[in-house]
mmCIF file of C-alpha atoms in Angstrom:
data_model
loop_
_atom_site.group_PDB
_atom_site.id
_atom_site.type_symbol
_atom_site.label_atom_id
_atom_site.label_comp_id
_atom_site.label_asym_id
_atom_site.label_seq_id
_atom_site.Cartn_x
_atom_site.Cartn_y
_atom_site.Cartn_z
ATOM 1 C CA UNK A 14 -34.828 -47.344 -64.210
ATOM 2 C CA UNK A 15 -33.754 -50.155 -62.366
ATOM 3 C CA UNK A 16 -32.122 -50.369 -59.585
ATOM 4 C CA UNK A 17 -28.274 -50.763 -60.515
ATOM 5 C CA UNK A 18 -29.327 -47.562 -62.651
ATOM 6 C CA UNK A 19 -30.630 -46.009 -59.325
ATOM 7 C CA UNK A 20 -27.076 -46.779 -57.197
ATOM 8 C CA UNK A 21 -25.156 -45.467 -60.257
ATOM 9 C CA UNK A 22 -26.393 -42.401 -59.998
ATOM 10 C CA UNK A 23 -25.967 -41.750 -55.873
ATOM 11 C CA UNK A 24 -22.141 -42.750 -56.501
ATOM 12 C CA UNK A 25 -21.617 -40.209 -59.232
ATOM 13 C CA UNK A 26 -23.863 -37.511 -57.038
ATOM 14 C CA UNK A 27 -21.920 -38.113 -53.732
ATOM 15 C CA UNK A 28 -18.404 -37.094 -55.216
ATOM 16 C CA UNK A 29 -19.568 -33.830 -56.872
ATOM 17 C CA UNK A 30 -21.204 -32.746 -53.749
ATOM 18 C CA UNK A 31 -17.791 -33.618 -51.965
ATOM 19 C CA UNK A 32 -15.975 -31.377 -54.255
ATOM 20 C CA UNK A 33 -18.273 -28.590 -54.188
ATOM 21 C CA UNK A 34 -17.472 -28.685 -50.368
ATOM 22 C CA UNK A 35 -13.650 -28.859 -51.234
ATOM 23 C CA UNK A 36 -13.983 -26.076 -53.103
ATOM 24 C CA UNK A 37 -14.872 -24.130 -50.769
ATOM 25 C CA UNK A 38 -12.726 -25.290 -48.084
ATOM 26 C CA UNK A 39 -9.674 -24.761 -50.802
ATOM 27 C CA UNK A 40 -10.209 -21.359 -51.200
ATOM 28 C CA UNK A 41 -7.917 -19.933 -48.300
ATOM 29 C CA UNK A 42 -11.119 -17.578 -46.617
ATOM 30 C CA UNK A 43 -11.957 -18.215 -42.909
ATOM 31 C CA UNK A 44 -14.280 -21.022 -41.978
ATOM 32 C CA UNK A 45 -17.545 -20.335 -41.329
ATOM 33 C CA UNK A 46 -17.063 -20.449 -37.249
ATOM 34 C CA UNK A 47 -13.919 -17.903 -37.606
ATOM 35 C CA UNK A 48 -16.267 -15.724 -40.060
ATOM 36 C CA UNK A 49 -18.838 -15.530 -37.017
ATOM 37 C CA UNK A 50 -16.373 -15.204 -34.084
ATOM 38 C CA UNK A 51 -14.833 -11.902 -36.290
ATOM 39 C CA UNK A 52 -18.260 -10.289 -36.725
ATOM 40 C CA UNK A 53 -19.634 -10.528 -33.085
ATOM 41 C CA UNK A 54 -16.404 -9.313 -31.818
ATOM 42 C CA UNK A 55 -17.092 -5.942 -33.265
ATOM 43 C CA UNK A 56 -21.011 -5.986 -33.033
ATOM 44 C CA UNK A 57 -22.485 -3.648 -30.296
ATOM 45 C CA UNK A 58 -26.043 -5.456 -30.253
ATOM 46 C CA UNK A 59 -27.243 -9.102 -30.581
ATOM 47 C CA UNK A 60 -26.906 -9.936 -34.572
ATOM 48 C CA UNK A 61 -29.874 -11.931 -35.990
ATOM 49 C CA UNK A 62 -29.011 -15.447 -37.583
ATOM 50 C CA UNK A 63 -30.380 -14.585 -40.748
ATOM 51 C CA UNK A 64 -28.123 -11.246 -41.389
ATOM 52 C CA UNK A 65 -25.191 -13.271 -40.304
ATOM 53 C CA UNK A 66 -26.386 -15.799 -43.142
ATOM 54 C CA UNK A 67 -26.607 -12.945 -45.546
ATOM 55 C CA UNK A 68 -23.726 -11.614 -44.945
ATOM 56 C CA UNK A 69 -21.526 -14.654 -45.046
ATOM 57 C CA UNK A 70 -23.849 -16.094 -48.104
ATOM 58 C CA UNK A 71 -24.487 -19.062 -46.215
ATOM 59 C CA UNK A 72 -27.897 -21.621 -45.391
ATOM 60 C CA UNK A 73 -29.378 -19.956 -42.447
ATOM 61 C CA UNK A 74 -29.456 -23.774 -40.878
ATOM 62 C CA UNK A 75 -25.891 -23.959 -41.404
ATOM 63 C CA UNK A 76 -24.696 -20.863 -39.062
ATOM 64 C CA UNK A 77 -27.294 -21.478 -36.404
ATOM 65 C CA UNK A 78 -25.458 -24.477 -36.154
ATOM 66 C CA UNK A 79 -22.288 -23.391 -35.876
ATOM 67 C CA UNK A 80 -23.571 -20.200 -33.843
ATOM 68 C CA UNK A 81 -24.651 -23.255 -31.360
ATOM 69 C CA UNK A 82 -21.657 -25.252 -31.539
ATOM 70 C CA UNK A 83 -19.622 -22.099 -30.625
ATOM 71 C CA UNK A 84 -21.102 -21.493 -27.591
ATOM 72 C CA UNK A 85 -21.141 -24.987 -26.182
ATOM 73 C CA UNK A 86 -17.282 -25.025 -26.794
ATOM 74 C CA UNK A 87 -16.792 -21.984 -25.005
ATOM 75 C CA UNK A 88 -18.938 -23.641 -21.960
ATOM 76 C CA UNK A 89 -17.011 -26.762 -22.375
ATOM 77 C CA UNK A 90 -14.085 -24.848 -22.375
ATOM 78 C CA UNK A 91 -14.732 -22.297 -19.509
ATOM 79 C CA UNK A 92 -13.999 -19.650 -21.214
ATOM 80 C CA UNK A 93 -14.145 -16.565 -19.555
ATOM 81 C CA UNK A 94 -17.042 -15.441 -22.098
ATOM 82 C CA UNK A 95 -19.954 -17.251 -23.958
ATOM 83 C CA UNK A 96 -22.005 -16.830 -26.759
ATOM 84 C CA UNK A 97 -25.573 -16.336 -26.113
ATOM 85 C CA UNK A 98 -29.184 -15.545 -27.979
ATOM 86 C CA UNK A 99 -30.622 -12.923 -26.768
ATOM 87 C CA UNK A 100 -33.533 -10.252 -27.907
ATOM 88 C CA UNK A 101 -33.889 -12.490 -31.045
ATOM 89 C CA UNK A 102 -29.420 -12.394 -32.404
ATOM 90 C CA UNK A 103 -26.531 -13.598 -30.958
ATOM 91 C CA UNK A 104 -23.406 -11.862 -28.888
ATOM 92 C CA UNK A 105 -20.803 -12.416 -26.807
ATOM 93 C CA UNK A 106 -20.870 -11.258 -23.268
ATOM 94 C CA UNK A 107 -18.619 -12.000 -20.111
ATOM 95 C CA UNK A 108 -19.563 -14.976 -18.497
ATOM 96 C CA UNK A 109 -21.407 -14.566 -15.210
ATOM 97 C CA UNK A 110 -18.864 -15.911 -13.216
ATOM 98 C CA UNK A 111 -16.401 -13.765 -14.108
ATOM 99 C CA UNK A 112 -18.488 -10.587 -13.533
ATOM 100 C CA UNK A 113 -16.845 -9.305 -9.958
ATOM 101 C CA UNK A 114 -13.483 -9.399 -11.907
ATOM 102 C CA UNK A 115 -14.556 -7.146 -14.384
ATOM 103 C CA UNK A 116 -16.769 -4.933 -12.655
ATOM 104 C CA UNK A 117 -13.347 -4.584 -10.451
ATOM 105 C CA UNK A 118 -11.013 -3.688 -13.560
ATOM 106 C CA UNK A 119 -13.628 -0.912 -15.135
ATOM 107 C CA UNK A 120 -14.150 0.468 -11.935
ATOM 108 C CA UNK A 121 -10.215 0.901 -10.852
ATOM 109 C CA UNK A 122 -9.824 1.184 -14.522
ATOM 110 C CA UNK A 123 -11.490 4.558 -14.388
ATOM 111 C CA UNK A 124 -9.366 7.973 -14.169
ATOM 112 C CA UNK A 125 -10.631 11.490 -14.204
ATOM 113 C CA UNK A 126 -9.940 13.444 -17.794
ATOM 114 C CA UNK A 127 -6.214 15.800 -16.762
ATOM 115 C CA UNK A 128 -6.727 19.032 -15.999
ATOM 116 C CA UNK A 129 -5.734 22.137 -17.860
ATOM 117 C CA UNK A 130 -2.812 22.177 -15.704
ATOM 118 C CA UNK A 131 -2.372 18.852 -15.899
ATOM 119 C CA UNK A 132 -2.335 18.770 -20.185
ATOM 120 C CA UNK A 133 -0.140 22.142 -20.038
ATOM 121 C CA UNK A 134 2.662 20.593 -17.877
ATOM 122 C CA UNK A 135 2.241 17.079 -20.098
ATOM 123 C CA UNK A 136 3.091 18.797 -23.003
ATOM 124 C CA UNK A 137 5.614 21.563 -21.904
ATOM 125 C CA UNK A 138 7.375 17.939 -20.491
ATOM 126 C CA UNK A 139 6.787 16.221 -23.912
ATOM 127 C CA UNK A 140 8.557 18.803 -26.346
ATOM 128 C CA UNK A 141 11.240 20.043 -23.883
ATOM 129 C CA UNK A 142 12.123 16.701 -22.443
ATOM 130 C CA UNK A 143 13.874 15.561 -20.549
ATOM 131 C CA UNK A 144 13.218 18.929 -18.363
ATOM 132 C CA UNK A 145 13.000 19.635 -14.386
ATOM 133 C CA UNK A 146 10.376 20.860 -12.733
ATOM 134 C CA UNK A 147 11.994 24.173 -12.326
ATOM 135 C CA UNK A 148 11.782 24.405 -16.345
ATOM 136 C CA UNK A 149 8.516 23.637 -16.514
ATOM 137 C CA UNK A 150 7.339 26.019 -14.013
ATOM 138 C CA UNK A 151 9.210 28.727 -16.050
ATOM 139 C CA UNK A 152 7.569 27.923 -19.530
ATOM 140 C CA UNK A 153 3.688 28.036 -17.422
ATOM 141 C CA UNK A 154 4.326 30.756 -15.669
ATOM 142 C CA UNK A 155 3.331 28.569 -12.496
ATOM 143 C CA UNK A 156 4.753 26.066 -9.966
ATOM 144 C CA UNK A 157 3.860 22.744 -11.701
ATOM 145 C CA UNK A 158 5.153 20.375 -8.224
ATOM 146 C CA UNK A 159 2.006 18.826 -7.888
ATOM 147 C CA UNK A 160 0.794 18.106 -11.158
ATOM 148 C CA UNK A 161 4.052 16.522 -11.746
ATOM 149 C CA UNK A 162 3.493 14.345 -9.138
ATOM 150 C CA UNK A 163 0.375 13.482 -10.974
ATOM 151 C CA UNK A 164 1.179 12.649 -14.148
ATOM 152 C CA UNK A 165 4.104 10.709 -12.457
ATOM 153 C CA UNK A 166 1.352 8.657 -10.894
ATOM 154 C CA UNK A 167 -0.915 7.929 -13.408
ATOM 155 C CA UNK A 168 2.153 6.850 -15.533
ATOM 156 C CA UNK A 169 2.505 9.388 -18.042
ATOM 157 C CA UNK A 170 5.787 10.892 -17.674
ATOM 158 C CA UNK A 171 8.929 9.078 -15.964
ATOM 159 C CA UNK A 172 12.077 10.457 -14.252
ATOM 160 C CA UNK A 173 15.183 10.403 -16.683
ATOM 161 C CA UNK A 174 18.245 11.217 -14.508
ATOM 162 C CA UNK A 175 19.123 14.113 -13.445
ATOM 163 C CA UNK A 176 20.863 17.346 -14.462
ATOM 164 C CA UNK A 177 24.806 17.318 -14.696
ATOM 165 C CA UNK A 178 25.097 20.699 -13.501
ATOM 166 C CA UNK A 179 22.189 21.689 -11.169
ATOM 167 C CA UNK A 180 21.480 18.005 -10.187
ATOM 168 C CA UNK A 181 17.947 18.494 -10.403
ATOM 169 C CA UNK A 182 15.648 15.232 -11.099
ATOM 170 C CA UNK A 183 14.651 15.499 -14.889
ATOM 171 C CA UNK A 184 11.239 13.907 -16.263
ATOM 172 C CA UNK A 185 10.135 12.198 -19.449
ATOM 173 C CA UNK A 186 7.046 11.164 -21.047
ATOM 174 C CA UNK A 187 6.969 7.319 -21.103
ATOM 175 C CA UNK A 188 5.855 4.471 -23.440
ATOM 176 C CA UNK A 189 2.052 4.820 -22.217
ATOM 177 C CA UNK A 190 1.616 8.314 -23.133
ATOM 178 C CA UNK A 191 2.811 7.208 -26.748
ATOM 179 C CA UNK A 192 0.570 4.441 -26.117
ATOM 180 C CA UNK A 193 -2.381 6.565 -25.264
ATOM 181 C CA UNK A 194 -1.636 9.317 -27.731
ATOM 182 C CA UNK A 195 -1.331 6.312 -30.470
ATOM 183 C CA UNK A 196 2.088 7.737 -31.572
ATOM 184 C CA UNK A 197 4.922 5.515 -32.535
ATOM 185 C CA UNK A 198 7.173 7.928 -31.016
ATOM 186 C CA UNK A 199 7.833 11.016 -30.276
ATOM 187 C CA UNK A 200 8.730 12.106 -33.890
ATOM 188 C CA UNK A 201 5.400 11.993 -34.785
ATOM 189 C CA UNK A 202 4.210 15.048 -32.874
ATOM 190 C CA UNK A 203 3.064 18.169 -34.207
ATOM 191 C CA UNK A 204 5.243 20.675 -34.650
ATOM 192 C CA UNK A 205 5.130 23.184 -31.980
ATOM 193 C CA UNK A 206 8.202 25.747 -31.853
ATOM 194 C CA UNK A 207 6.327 28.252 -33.503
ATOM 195 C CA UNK A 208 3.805 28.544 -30.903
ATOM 196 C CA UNK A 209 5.861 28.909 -28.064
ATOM 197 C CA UNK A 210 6.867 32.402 -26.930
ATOM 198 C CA UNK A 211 9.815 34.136 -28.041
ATOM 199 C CA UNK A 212 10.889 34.845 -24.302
ATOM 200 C CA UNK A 213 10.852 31.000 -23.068
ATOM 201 C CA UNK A 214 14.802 30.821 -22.835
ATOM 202 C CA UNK A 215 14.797 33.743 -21.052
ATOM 203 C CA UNK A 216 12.517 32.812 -18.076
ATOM 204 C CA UNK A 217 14.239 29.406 -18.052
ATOM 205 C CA UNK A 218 17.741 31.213 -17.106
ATOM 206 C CA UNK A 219 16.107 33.205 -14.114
ATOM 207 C CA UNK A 220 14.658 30.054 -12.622
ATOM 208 C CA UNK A 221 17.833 27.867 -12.487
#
């Protein structure tokens, strides 16, 4: 075969290869360094390179490439997180500079579980609302002052005006107990009237 034969042949290679690779591209799925960034966000341990290349059906060559061009654009960028191998896989973690930040959020993050006061008032507040204190003290039975002070602290229920006729200050839950409860709103609670004792109305009036 001589050698016009010979360059023939790499011209008429070169363009099927390029639309093999345009085929893929073409398709509308994520490229390969999206398809990585999606899977470590959600991975708990350091992912080998070869399950990543199973996974995504690619040459194992090909996403330790890109697993290595990742991170060096996050360190170019200063990103706040990098990529790293580690105990033989890859993960993200927060960069090292950025540490006393987050140490400082989880730590100031944290908050005790509520009590069983606590979850009693929060709920005789979030079916009754908007209600006084004095009304919530009558459905538990028990002055309920200071745990509405707490759940007004830690953001859970709001004050919503107050009472046209006895002018006391009425209360709310807010948007971040629907946040934390992952309701949409308050429609979406159970239903809870048949639970509640026949009698409630009742020790309501002698409390106002």
């Amino acid at each position: 075969m001589g050698a016009g034969e010979d360059a023939g042949l790499d011209v008429t290679d070169a363009p099927e290869d390029d639309a093999a690779e345009a085929s893929e591209e073409g398709t509308g799925g994520p490229t390969l360094q999206a398809a990585l960034e999606a899977i470590l966000l959600v991975v708990d341990e350091p992912v080998a390179e070869v399950m990543l290349a199973q996974v995504l059906e690619r040459p194992t060559h090909e996403v330790a490439a890109a697993l290595r061009g990742l991170a060096a654009e996050y360190t170019a960028a200063g990103r706040g997180f990098d990529l790293r191998e580690v105990a033989g896989g890859w993960r993200f973690y927060t960069r090292a500079d950025c540490a006393p930040l987050v140490e400082r959020f989880v730590r100031d993050g944290q908050q005790t579980r509520l009590t069983q006061a606590a979850l009693e008032t929060l709920a005789v507040v979030a079916y009754r609302q908007p209600v006084s204190r004095a009304r919530v003290a009558a459905v538990r039975g028990v002055n309920s002052d200071g745990v509405m002070r707490t759940l007004v602290a830690r953001g859970l229920v709001e004050e919503a005006g107050t009472d046209p006729e006895s002018q006391a200050v009425l209360y709310r839950t807010s948007s971040y107990f629907l946040e934390r409860l992952g309701l949409r709103d308050l429609s979406e609670l159970p239903e809870l009237a048949p639970l509640l004792p026949d009698d409630v109305e009742n020790l309501e009036e002698t409390t106002k």
